[in-house]
């Protein structure tokens, strides 16, 4: 009207930071109050702090009211031990994110999944393994940072990862991967759908629908739904086998190396699901699967020898470390070390963080 060339911004929806985990937290509070599972928070200020407590707000862990609210009832001041433990966990989390996920693995994973060409099996598997390690070090790194920061303030947050690549079977995997999300889906989706209380078919239905919804939560893309569906299918197969061979027992508590092949098989099957999680289209996911199983024909390699060495050394070390640590805790092991050894390890992580300094990428789970 005034003769000015004005182009208003498109009215895109702006989502607040942490909207997904904020929703999880407020939902579990509302449902728990309705079901009378826990006591109401005494003040609006405590409720606001429970929901927006900054270490866990953006990407978890997903905290239940009884886990955090009682800690607000008395003034908190971190002890020297809590401060040191928290700083150690914070350093470890940043090391996992900046050094291992971003510096060692991210570039190779992005290169493999962004190419439109078919790849040799070695390069395809290397790219998938790189992403498998990247997403663990990225997300477990954030959770470790969050727990460490909260500990520096005198608060305790629940554990969110427990060496998932040492899982024996997919029931065990989901007891170890994103533990607070798994527990949330179990308590607020799987059990209300019927769980295992209404026969085998209802159990299978509840299991699959829960995993499909868990996949859809990660993004409005059918590849995420397939990722959840594959995990649901794996859980179906595992449940079927356990029903046929009831004497097989729960191997999740075993630590002997004779059980390591089961863990390695679980890890390799999980890698197939990561293809759909990382690929943006079904076409790319299918190309990757064909390449991984040698159906790409005369494809030309794209990863350098140094990149391949980094990927296989880091992922092999990750799987072995998970197996060795599968029934242990980082802080417990740290206290068992001599102070000189712990000091050298801690100093190495700090120096690597200072040396790398090339990570500008956000945490992967910030987008979900």
Short mmCIF file of C-alpha atoms in Angstrom, two decimals, residues 146-286:
data_model
loop_
_atom_site.label_atom_id
_atom_site.label_comp_id
_atom_site.label_asym_id
_atom_site.label_seq_id
_atom_site.Cartn_x
_atom_site.Cartn_y
_atom_site.Cartn_z
CA UNK A 146 23.34 -33.71 32.12
CA UNK A 147 23.86 -36.11 35.04
CA UNK A 148 27.26 -34.56 35.72
CA UNK A 149 25.98 -30.97 35.68
CA UNK A 150 23.10 -31.88 38.00
CA UNK A 151 25.54 -33.61 40.33
CA UNK A 152 27.68 -30.45 40.44
CA UNK A 153 24.55 -28.68 41.73
CA UNK A 154 23.90 -31.39 44.32
CA UNK A 155 21.08 -33.17 42.47
CA UNK A 156 20.80 -36.75 41.22
CA UNK A 157 19.30 -37.66 37.84
CA UNK A 158 18.50 -41.24 36.77
CA UNK A 159 20.86 -43.20 34.55
CA UNK A 160 19.92 -43.11 30.86
CA UNK A 161 22.40 -45.51 29.22
CA UNK A 162 23.91 -48.73 30.50
CA UNK A 163 26.27 -50.00 27.78
CA UNK A 164 23.54 -50.99 25.29
CA UNK A 165 25.89 -52.54 22.74
CA UNK A 166 26.62 -55.27 25.28
CA UNK A 167 22.93 -56.23 25.34
CA UNK A 168 22.05 -59.88 24.90
CA UNK A 169 18.83 -59.68 22.92
CA UNK A 170 16.56 -56.72 22.29
CA UNK A 171 14.66 -56.85 25.56
CA UNK A 172 18.03 -56.33 27.21
CA UNK A 173 18.90 -53.66 24.62
CA UNK A 174 15.88 -51.56 25.56
CA UNK A 175 16.72 -51.94 29.24
CA UNK A 176 20.05 -50.33 28.42
CA UNK A 177 19.36 -47.84 25.59
CA UNK A 178 17.63 -44.54 26.49
CA UNK A 179 16.46 -46.19 29.70
CA UNK A 180 14.12 -43.41 30.78
CA UNK A 181 12.31 -43.35 27.40
CA UNK A 182 12.00 -47.14 27.43
CA UNK A 183 10.51 -47.03 30.93
CA UNK A 184 8.17 -44.19 29.90
CA UNK A 185 6.88 -46.11 26.86
CA UNK A 186 6.48 -49.25 28.97
CA UNK A 187 4.53 -47.56 31.78
CA UNK A 188 2.42 -45.11 29.78
CA UNK A 189 1.89 -46.91 26.45
CA UNK A 190 2.67 -50.65 26.58
CA UNK A 191 1.02 -51.47 29.92
CA UNK A 192 -2.15 -49.36 29.27
CA UNK A 193 -2.50 -51.15 25.90
CA UNK A 194 -2.70 -54.43 27.79
CA UNK A 195 0.93 -55.48 28.09
CA UNK A 196 1.29 -59.18 28.80
CA UNK A 197 -1.90 -59.49 30.85
CA UNK A 198 -4.41 -60.43 28.13
CA UNK A 199 -2.90 -63.26 26.15
CA UNK A 200 -0.20 -63.69 23.55
CA UNK A 201 -1.84 -61.82 20.65
CA UNK A 202 -2.59 -58.77 22.82
CA UNK A 203 1.02 -58.81 24.01
CA UNK A 204 2.37 -58.88 20.45
CA UNK A 205 -0.02 -56.11 19.41
CA UNK A 206 0.92 -53.91 22.38
CA UNK A 207 4.62 -54.52 21.82
CA UNK A 208 4.56 -53.61 18.13
CA UNK A 209 2.34 -50.55 18.54
CA UNK A 210 4.57 -49.24 21.33
CA UNK A 211 7.69 -49.59 19.19
CA UNK A 212 5.98 -48.00 16.16
CA UNK A 213 4.95 -45.01 18.28
CA UNK A 214 8.46 -44.85 19.71
CA UNK A 215 9.81 -44.69 16.17
CA UNK A 216 7.29 -42.05 15.10
CA UNK A 217 8.27 -39.88 18.08
CA UNK A 218 11.71 -39.42 16.53
CA UNK A 219 10.30 -37.69 13.46
CA UNK A 220 7.41 -37.45 11.01
CA UNK A 221 9.09 -39.77 8.51
CA UNK A 222 8.15 -43.32 7.61
CA UNK A 223 11.79 -44.41 7.92
CA UNK A 224 11.54 -43.82 11.68
CA UNK A 225 8.39 -45.93 11.79
CA UNK A 226 10.22 -48.77 10.02
CA UNK A 227 13.06 -48.41 12.53
CA UNK A 228 10.57 -48.86 15.37
CA UNK A 229 8.82 -51.66 13.52
CA UNK A 230 12.08 -53.57 13.08
CA UNK A 231 12.76 -53.34 16.80
CA UNK A 232 9.22 -54.54 17.45
CA UNK A 233 9.79 -57.45 15.06
CA UNK A 234 13.05 -58.36 16.78
CA UNK A 235 11.23 -58.34 20.13
CA UNK A 236 8.53 -60.57 18.63
CA UNK A 237 11.13 -63.10 17.47
CA UNK A 238 12.92 -63.01 20.81
CA UNK A 239 9.64 -63.52 22.68
CA UNK A 240 8.69 -66.41 20.39
CA UNK A 241 12.06 -68.13 20.90
CA UNK A 242 11.88 -67.71 24.68
CA UNK A 243 8.39 -69.19 24.72
CA UNK A 244 9.57 -72.22 22.73
CA UNK A 245 12.71 -72.72 24.83
CA UNK A 246 11.68 -71.63 28.29
CA UNK A 247 14.78 -73.17 29.80
CA UNK A 248 17.04 -70.71 27.97
CA UNK A 249 16.65 -68.23 30.85
CA UNK A 250 17.60 -64.58 30.99
CA UNK A 251 21.11 -64.15 29.62
CA UNK A 252 21.15 -60.41 30.33
CA UNK A 253 22.85 -60.98 33.70
CA UNK A 254 25.61 -63.22 32.31
CA UNK A 255 29.10 -61.85 31.88
CA UNK A 256 31.10 -64.82 30.62
CA UNK A 257 32.74 -64.43 27.23
CA UNK A 258 30.76 -67.41 25.92
CA UNK A 259 27.76 -65.07 25.83
CA UNK A 260 29.62 -62.42 23.82
CA UNK A 261 28.49 -63.86 20.42
CA UNK A 262 24.86 -63.21 21.46
CA UNK A 263 25.73 -59.60 22.25
CA UNK A 264 27.61 -59.22 18.97
CA UNK A 265 24.64 -60.62 17.02
CA UNK A 266 22.33 -58.15 18.79
CA UNK A 267 24.71 -55.32 17.91
CA UNK A 268 24.85 -56.30 14.23
CA UNK A 269 21.05 -56.57 13.99
CA UNK A 270 20.76 -53.16 15.65
CA UNK A 271 23.04 -51.76 12.94
CA UNK A 272 20.52 -52.80 10.29
CA UNK A 273 17.85 -50.76 12.06
CA UNK A 274 20.19 -47.74 12.20
CA UNK A 275 20.16 -47.69 8.39
CA UNK A 276 16.50 -46.65 8.43
CA UNK A 277 17.07 -44.26 11.34
CA UNK A 278 19.84 -42.38 9.47
CA UNK A 279 18.63 -42.60 5.87
CA UNK A 280 16.28 -39.80 4.85
CA UNK A 281 14.43 -41.88 2.23
CA UNK A 282 13.55 -45.52 1.66
CA UNK A 283 15.52 -45.38 -1.59
CA UNK A 284 18.69 -44.49 0.25
CA UNK A 285 18.03 -47.10 2.93
CA UNK A 286 17.55 -49.78 0.26
#
